PDB file of C-alpha atoms in Angstrom:
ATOM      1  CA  UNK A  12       8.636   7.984 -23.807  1.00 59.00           C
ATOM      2  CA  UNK A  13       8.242  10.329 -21.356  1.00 66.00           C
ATOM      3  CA  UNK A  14       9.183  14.113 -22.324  1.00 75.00           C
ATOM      4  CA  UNK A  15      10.878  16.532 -19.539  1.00 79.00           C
ATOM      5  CA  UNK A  16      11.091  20.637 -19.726  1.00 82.00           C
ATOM      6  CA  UNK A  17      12.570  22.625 -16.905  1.00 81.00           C
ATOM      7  CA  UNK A  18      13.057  26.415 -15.853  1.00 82.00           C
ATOM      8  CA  UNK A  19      14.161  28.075 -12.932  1.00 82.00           C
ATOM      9  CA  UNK A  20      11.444  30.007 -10.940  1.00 81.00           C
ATOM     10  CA  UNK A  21      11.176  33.439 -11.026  1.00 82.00           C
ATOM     11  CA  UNK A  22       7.850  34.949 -10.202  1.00 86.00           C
ATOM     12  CA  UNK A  23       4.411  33.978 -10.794  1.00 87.00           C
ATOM     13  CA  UNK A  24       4.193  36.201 -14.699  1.00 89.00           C
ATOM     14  CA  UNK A  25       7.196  34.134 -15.744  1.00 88.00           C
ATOM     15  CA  UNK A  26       6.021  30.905 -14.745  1.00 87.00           C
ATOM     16  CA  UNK A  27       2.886  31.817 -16.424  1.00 89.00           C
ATOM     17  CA  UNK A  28       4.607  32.586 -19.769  1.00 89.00           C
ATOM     18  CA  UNK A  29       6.643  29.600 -19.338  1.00 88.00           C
ATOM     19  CA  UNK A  30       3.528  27.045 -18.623  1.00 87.00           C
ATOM     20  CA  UNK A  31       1.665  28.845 -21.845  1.00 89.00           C
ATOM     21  CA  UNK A  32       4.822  28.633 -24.246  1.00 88.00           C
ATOM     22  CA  UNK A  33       5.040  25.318 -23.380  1.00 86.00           C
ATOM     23  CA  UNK A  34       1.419  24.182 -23.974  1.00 85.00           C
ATOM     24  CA  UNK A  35       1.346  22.626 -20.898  1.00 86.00           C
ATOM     25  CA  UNK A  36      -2.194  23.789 -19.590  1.00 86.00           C
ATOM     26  CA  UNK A  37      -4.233  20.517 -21.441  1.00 80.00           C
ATOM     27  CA  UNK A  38      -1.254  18.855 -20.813  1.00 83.00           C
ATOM     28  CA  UNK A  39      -2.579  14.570 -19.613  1.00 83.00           C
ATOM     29  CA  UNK A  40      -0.191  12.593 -17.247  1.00 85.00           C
ATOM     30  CA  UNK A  41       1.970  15.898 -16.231  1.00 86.00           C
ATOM     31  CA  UNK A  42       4.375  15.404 -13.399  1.00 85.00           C
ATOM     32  CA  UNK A  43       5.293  18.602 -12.105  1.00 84.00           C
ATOM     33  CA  UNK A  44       8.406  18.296  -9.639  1.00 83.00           C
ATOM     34  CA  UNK A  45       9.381  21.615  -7.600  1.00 81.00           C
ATOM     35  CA  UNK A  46      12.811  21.281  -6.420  1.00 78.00           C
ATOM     36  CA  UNK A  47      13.874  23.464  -3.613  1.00 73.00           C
ATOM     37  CA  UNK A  48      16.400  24.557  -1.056  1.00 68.00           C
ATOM     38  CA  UNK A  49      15.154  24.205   2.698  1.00 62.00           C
ATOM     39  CA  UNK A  50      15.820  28.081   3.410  1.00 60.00           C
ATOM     40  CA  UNK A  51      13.302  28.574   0.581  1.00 61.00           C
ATOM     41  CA  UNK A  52      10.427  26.973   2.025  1.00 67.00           C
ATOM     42  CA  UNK A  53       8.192  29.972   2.704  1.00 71.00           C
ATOM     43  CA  UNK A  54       8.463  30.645  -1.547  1.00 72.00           C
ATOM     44  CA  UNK A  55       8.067  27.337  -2.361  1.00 72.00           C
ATOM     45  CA  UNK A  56       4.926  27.142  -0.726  1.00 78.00           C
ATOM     46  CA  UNK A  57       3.321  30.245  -3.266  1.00 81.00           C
ATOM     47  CA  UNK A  58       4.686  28.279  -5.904  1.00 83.00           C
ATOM     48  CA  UNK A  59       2.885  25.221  -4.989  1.00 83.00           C
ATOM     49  CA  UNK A  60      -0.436  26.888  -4.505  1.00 87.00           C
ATOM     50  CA  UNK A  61       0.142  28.917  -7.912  1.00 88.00           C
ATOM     51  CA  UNK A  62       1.231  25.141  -9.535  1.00 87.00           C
ATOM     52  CA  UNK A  63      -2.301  24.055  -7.930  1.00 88.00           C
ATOM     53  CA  UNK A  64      -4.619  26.882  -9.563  1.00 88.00           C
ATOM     54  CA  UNK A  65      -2.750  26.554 -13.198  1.00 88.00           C
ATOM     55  CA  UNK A  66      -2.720  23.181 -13.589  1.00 88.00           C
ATOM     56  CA  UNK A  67      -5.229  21.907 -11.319  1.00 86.00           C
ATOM     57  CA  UNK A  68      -4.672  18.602 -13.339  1.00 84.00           C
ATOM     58  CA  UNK A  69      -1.187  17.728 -12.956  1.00 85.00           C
ATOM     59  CA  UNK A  70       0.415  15.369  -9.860  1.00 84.00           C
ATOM     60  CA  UNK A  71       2.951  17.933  -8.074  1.00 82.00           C
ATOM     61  CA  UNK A  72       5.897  16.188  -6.243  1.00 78.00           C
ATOM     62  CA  UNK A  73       7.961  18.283  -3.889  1.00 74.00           C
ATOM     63  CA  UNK A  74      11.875  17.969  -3.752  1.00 71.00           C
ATOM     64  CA  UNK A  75      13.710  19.249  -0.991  1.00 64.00           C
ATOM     65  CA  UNK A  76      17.350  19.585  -2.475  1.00 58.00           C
ATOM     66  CA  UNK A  77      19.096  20.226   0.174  1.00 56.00           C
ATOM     67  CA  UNK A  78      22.843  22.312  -0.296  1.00 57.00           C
ATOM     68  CA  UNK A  79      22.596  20.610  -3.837  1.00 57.00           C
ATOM     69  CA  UNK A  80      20.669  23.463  -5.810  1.00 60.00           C
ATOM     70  CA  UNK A  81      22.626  26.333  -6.791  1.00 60.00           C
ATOM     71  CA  UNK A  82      21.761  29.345  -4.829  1.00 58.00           C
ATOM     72  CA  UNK A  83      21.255  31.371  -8.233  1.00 56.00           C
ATOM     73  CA  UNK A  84      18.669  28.859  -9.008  1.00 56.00           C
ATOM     74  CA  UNK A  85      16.762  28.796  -5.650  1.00 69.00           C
ATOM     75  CA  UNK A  86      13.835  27.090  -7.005  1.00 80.00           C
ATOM     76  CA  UNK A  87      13.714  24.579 -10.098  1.00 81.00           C
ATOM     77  CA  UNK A  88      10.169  23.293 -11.269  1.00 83.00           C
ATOM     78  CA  UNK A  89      10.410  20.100 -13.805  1.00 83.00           C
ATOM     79  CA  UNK A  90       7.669  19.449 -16.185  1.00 86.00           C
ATOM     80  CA  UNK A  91       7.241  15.891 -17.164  1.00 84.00           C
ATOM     81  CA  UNK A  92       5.014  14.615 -19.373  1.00 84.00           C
ATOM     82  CA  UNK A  93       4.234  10.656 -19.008  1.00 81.00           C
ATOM     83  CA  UNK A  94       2.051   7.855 -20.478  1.00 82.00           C
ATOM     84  CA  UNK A  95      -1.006   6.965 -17.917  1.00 81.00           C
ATOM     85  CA  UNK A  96       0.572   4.203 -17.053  1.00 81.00           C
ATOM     86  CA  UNK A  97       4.003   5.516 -16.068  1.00 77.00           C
ATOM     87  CA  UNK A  98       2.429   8.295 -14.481  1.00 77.00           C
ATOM     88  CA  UNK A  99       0.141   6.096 -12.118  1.00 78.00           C
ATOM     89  CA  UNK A 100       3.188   3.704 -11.475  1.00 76.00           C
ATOM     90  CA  UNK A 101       5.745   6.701 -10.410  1.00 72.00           C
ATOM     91  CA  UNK A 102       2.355   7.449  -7.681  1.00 71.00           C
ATOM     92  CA  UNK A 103       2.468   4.494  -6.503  1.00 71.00           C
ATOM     93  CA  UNK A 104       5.874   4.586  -5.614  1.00 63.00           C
ATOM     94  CA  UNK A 105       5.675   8.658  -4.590  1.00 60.00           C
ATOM     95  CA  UNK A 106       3.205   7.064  -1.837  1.00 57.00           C
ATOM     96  CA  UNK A 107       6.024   5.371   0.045  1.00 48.00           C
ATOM     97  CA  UNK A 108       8.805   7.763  -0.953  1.00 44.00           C
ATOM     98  CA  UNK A 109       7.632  11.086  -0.735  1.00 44.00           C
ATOM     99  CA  UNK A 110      11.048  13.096  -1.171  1.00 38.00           C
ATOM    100  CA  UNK A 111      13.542  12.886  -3.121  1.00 36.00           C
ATOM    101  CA  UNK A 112      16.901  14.243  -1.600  1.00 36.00           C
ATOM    102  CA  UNK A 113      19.228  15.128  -4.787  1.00 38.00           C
ATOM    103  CA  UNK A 114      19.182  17.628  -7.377  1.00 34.00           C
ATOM    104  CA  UNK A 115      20.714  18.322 -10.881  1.00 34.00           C
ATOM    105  CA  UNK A 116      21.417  21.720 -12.691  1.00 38.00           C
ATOM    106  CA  UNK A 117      19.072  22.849 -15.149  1.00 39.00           C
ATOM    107  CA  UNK A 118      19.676  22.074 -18.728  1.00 39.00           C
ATOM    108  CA  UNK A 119      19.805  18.485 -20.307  1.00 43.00           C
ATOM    109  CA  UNK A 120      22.062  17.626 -17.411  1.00 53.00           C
ATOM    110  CA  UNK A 121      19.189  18.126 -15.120  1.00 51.00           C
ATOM    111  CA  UNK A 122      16.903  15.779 -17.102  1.00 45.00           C
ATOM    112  CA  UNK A 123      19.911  12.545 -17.147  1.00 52.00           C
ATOM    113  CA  UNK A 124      19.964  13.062 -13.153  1.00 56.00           C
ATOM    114  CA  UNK A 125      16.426  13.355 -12.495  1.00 49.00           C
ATOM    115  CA  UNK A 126      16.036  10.020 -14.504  1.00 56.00           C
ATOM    116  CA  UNK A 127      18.837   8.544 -12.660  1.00 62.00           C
ATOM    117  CA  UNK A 128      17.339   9.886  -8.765  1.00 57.00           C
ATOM    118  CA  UNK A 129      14.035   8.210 -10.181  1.00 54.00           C
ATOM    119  CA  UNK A 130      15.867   4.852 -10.762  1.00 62.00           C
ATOM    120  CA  UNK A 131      17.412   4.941  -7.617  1.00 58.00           C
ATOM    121  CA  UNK A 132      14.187   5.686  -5.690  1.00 53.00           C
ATOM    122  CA  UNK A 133      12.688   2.510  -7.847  1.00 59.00           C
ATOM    123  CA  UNK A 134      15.822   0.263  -5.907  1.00 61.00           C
ATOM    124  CA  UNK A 135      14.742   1.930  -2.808  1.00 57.00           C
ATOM    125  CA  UNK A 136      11.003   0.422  -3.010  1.00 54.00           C
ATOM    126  CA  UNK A 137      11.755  -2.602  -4.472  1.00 59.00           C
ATOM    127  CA  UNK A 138      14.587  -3.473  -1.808  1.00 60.00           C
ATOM    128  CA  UNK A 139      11.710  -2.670   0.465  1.00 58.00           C
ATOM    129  CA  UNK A 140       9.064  -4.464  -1.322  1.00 61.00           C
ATOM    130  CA  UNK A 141      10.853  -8.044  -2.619  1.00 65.00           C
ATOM    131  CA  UNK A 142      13.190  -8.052   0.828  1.00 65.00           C
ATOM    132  CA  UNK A 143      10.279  -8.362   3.392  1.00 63.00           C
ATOM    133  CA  UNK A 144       9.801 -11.422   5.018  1.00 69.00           C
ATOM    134  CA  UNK A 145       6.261 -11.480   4.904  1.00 82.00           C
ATOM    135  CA  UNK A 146       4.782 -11.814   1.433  1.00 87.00           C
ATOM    136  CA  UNK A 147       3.292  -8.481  -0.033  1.00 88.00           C
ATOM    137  CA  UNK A 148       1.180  -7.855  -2.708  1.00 90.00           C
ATOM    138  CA  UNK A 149      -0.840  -4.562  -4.313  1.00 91.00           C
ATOM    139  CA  UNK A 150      -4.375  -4.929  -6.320  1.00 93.00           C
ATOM    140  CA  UNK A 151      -6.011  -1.910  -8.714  1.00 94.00           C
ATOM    141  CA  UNK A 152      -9.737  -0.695  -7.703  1.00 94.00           C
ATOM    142  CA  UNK A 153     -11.419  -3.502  -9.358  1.00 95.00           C
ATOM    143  CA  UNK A 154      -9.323  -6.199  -6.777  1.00 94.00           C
ATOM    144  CA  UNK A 155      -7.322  -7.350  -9.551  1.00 95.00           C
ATOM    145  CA  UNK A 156      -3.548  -8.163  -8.799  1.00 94.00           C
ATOM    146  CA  UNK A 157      -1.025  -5.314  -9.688  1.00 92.00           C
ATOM    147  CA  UNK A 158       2.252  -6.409  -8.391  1.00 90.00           C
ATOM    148  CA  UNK A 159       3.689  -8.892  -5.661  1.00 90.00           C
ATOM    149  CA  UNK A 160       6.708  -9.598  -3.828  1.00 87.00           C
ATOM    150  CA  UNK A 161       8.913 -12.524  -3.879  1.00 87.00           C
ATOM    151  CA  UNK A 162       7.710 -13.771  -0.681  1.00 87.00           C
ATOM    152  CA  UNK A 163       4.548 -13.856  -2.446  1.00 91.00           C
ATOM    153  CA  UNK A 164       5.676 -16.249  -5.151  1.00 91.00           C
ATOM    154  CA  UNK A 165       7.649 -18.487  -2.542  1.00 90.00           C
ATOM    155  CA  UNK A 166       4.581 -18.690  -0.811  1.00 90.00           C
ATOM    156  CA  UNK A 167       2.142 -19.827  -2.302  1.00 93.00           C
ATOM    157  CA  UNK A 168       4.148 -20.985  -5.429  1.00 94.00           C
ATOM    158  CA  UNK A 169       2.582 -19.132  -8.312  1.00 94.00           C
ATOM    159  CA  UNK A 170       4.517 -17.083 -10.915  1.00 94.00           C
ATOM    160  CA  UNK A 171       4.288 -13.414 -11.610  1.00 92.00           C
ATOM    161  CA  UNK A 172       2.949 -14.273 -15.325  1.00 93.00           C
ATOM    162  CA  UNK A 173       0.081 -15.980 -13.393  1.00 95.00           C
ATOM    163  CA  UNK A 174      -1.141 -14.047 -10.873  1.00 94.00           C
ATOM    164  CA  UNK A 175      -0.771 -10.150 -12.649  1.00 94.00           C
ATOM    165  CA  UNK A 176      -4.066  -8.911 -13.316  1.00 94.00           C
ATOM    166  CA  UNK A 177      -5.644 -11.658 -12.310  1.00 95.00           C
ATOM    167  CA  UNK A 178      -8.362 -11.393  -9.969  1.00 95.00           C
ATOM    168  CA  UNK A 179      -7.480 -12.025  -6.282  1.00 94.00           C
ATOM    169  CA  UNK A 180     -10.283 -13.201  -5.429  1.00 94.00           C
ATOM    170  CA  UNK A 181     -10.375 -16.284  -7.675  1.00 93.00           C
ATOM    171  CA  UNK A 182      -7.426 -17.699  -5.839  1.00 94.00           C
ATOM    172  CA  UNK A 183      -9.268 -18.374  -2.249  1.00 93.00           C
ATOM    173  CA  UNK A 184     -12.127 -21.046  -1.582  1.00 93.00           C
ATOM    174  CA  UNK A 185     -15.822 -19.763  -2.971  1.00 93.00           C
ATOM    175  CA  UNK A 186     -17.294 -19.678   0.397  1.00 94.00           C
ATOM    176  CA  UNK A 187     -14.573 -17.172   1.269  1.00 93.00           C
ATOM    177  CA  UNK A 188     -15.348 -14.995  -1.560  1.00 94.00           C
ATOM    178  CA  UNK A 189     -18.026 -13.058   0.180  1.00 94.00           C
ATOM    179  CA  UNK A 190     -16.144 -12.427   3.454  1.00 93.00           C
ATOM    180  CA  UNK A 191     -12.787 -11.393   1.528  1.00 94.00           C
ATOM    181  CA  UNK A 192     -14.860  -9.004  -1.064  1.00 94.00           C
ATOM    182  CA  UNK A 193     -16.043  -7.158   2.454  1.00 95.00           C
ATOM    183  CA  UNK A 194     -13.044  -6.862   3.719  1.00 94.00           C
ATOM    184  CA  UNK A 195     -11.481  -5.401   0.421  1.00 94.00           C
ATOM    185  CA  UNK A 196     -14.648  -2.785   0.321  1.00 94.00           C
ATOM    186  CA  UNK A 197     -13.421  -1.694   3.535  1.00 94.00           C
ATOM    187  CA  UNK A 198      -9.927  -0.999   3.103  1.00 92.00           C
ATOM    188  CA  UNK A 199     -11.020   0.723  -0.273  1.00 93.00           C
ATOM    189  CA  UNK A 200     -12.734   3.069   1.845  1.00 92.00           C
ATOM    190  CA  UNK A 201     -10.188   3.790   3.723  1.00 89.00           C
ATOM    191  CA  UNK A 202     -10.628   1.110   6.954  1.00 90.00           C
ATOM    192  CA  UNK A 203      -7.418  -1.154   7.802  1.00 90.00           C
ATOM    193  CA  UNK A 204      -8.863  -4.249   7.360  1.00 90.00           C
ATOM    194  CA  UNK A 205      -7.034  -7.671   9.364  1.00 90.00           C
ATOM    195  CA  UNK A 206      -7.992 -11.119   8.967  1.00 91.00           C
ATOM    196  CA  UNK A 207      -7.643 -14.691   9.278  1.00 89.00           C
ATOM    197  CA  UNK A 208      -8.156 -16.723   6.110  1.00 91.00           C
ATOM    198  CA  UNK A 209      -7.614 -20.402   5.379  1.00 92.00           C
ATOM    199  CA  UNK A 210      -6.348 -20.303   1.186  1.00 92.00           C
ATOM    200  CA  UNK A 211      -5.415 -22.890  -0.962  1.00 93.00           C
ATOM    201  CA  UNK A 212      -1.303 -22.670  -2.664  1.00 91.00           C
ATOM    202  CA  UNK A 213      -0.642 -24.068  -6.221  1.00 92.00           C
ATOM    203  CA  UNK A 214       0.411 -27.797  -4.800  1.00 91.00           C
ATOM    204  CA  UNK A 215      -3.601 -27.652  -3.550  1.00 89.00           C
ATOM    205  CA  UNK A 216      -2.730 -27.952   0.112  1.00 91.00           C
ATOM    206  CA  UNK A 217      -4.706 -25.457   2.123  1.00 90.00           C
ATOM    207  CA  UNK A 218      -2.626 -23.103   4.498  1.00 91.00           C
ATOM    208  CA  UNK A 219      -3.675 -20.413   7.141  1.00 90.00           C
ATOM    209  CA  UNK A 220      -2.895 -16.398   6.721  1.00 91.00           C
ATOM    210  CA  UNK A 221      -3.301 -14.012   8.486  1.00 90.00           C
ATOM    211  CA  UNK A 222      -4.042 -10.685   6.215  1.00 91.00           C
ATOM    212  CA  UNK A 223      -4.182  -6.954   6.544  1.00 91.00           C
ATOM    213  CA  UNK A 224      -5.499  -4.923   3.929  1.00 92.00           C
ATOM    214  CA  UNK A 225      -4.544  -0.936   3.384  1.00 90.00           C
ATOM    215  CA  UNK A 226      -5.545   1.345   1.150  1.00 91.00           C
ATOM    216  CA  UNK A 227      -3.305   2.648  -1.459  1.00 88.00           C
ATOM    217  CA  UNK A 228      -3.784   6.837  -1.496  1.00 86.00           C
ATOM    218  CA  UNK A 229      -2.462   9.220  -4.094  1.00 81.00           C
ATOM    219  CA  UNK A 230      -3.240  12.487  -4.125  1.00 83.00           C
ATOM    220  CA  UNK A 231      -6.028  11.971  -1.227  1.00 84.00           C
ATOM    221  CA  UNK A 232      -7.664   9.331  -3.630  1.00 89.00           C
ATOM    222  CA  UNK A 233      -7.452   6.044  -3.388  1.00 90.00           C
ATOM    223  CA  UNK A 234      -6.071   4.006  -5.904  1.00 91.00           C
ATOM    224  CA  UNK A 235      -6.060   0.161  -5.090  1.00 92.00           C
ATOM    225  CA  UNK A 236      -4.835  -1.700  -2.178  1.00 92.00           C
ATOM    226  CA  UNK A 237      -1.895  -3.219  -0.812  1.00 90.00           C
ATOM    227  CA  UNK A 238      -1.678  -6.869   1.098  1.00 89.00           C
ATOM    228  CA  UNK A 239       0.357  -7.719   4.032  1.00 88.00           C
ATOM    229  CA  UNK A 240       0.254 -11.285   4.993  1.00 88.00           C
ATOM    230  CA  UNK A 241       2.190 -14.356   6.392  1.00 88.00           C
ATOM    231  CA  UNK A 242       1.410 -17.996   7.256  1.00 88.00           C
ATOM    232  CA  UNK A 243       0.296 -18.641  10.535  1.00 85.00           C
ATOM    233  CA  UNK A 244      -0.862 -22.488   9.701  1.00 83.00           C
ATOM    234  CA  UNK A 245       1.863 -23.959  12.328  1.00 79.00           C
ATOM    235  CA  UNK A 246       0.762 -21.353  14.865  1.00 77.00           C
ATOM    236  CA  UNK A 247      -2.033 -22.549  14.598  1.00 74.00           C
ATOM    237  CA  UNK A 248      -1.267 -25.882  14.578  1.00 71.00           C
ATOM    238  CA  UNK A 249       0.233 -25.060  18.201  1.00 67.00           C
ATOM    239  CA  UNK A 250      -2.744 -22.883  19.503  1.00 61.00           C
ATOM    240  CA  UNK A 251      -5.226 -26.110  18.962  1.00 62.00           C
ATOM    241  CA  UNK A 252      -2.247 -28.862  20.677  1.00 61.00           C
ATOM    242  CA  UNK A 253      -2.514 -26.419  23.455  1.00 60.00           C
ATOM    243  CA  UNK A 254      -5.742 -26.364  23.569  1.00 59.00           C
ATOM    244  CA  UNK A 255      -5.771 -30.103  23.876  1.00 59.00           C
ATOM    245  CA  UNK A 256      -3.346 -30.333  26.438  1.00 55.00           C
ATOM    246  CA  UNK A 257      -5.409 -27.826  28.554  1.00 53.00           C
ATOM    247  CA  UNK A 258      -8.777 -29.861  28.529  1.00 55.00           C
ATOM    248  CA  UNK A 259      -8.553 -33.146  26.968  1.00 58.00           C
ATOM    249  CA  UNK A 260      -7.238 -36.692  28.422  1.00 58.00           C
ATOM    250  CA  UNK A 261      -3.857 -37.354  26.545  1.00 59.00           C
ATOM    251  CA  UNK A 262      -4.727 -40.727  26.778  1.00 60.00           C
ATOM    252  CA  UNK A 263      -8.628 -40.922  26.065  1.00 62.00           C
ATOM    253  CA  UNK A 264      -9.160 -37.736  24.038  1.00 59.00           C
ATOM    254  CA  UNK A 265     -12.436 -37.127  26.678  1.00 61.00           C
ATOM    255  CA  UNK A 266     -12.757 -33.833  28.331  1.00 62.00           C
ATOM    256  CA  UNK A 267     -10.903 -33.476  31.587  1.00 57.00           C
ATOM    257  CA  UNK A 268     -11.888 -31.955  35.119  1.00 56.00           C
ATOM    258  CA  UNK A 269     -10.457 -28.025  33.901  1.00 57.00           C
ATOM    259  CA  UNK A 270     -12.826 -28.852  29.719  1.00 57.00           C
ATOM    260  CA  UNK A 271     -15.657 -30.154  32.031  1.00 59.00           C
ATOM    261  CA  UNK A 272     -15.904 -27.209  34.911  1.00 65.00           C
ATOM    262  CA  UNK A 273     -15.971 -24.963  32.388  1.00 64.00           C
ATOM    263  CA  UNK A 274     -18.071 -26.658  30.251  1.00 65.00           C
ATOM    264  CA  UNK A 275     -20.999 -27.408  33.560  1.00 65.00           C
ATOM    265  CA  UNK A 276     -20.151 -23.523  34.398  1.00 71.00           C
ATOM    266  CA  UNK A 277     -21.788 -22.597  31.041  1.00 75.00           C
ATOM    267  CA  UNK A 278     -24.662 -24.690  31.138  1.00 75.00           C
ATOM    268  CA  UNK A 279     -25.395 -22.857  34.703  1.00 73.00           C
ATOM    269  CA  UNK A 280     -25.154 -19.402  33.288  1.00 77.00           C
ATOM    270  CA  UNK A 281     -27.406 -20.277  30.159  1.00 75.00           C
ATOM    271  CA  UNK A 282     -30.157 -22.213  33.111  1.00 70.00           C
ATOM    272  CA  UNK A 283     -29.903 -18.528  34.804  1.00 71.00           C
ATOM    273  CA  UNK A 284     -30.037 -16.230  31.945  1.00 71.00           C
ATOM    274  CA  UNK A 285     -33.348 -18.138  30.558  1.00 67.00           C
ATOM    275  CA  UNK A 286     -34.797 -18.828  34.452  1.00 68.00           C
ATOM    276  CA  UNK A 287     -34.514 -14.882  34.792  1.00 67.00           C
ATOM    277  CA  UNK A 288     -35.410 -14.226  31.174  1.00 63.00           C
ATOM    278  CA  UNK A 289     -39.012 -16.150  32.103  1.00 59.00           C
ATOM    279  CA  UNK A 290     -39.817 -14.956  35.267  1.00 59.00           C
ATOM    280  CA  UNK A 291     -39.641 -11.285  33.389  1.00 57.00           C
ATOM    281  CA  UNK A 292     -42.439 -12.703  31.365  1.00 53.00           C
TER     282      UNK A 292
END
């Protein structure tokens, strides 16, 4: 369960006291949350460097508190001590929320809002992440599913029990594997990656996506990926009619005049290219 100690900032000696007192130096999975006023920017900024060289360790998340900080307590720094995996979950989140915009008193008080601003910032991303109409979904370093959004599940008609930690890659077609695997090197790297797949759902039928792959960074590292896809199979479908129309015979299915200019217009450029490429020789 995750532990919480607070103090209002003072100068840098106190902070120091307070940070030794507390045995927070080898502190693991410290959350260190700096809530300020907006007047008190220019302070707040010290104090974030200071944070940085003292506990050079620790994931810092700034606050801005708006007229809801006392202005006898200008600046507020939290101190919360998580499990790994809370920590890298509350990250995650921190990388599409990045401020918080309420703040509690100090004292135990402060610690039952905090918790509650942190479950309201959780409704925030989820709303986000289960209410988009294209399916989402987020993988870990090693390409292995993390989390995914209900669109996901509709989609390609999986449940969550099947498909968390799972590898991704083990639900597309083998000769895809290769392609997909490049793709998910690239966005780990930091390169927006967008693609056209063709992947089999759980009924076996084989659809068409369309996929972009992002990185996931916290802290200037990255951390996994996310997924944002939809199913372009009956777009698809329409491109290729289209395409028929355009250069076939409705009633023959043989090239028409447009499918067979183009076609003799080729054939012309390739006779030129190798006519020129030969005389060169």
């Amino acid at each position: 369960m995750a532990t919480t100690k607070s103090c209002v900032y003072q100068n840098e000696e106190q902070l120091n006291s307070y940070i030794e007192r507390n045995s927070l130096l080898d502190c693991p999975n410290l959350l260190v949350q700096i809530f300020f006023r907006q007047e008190d920017e220019q302070a707040f900024q010290a104090l974030q460097d200071l944070i940085k060289v003292r506990l050079p360790q620790a994931a810092i998340m700034n606050c801005e508190a708006g007229e809801n900080l006392p202005v006898e307590k200008q600046i507020v720094v939290s101190f919360t001590m998580f499990s790994k995996q809370e920590l890298e979950l509350i990250l995650l989140k921190q990388n599409q929320y990045t401020t918080l915009t309420t703040l509690v008193e100090t004292s135990q008080q402060d610690i039952l809002h905090l918790n509650e601003s942190l479950k309201i910032s959780e409704q925030y991303y989820r709303s986000l992440f289960d209410n988009n109409g294209d399916f989402v979904y987020s993988t870990d370093l090693n390409g292995n599913f993390t989390s995914v959004n209900q669109s996901f599940l509709k989609t390609f008609g999986f449940s969550e029990a099947e498909l968390i930690g799972k590898p991704a890659l083990s639900f597309i077609n083998q000769e895809d594997v290769p392609r997909a695997k490049m793709h998910f090197v690239q966005a780990l790297r930091g390169r927006d990656q967008t693609y056209t797949i063709e992947i089999p759902i759980k009924s076996g039928e084989t659809q068409i996506f369309q996929v972009k792959n992002i990185p996931i960074t916290v802290n200037g590292k990255c951390v996994g990926t996310y997924g944002i896809g939809r199913n372009i199979t009956d777009q698809k479908k329409t491109e290729e009619k289209i395409i028929q129309l355009a250069y076939y015979d409705h009633d023959t299915g043989l090239p028409n005049r447009m499918r067979f200019t183009e076609q003799l217009e080729e054939r012309l450029r390739r006779a030129k290219k190798k006519r020129n490429s030969s005389q060169c020789l």
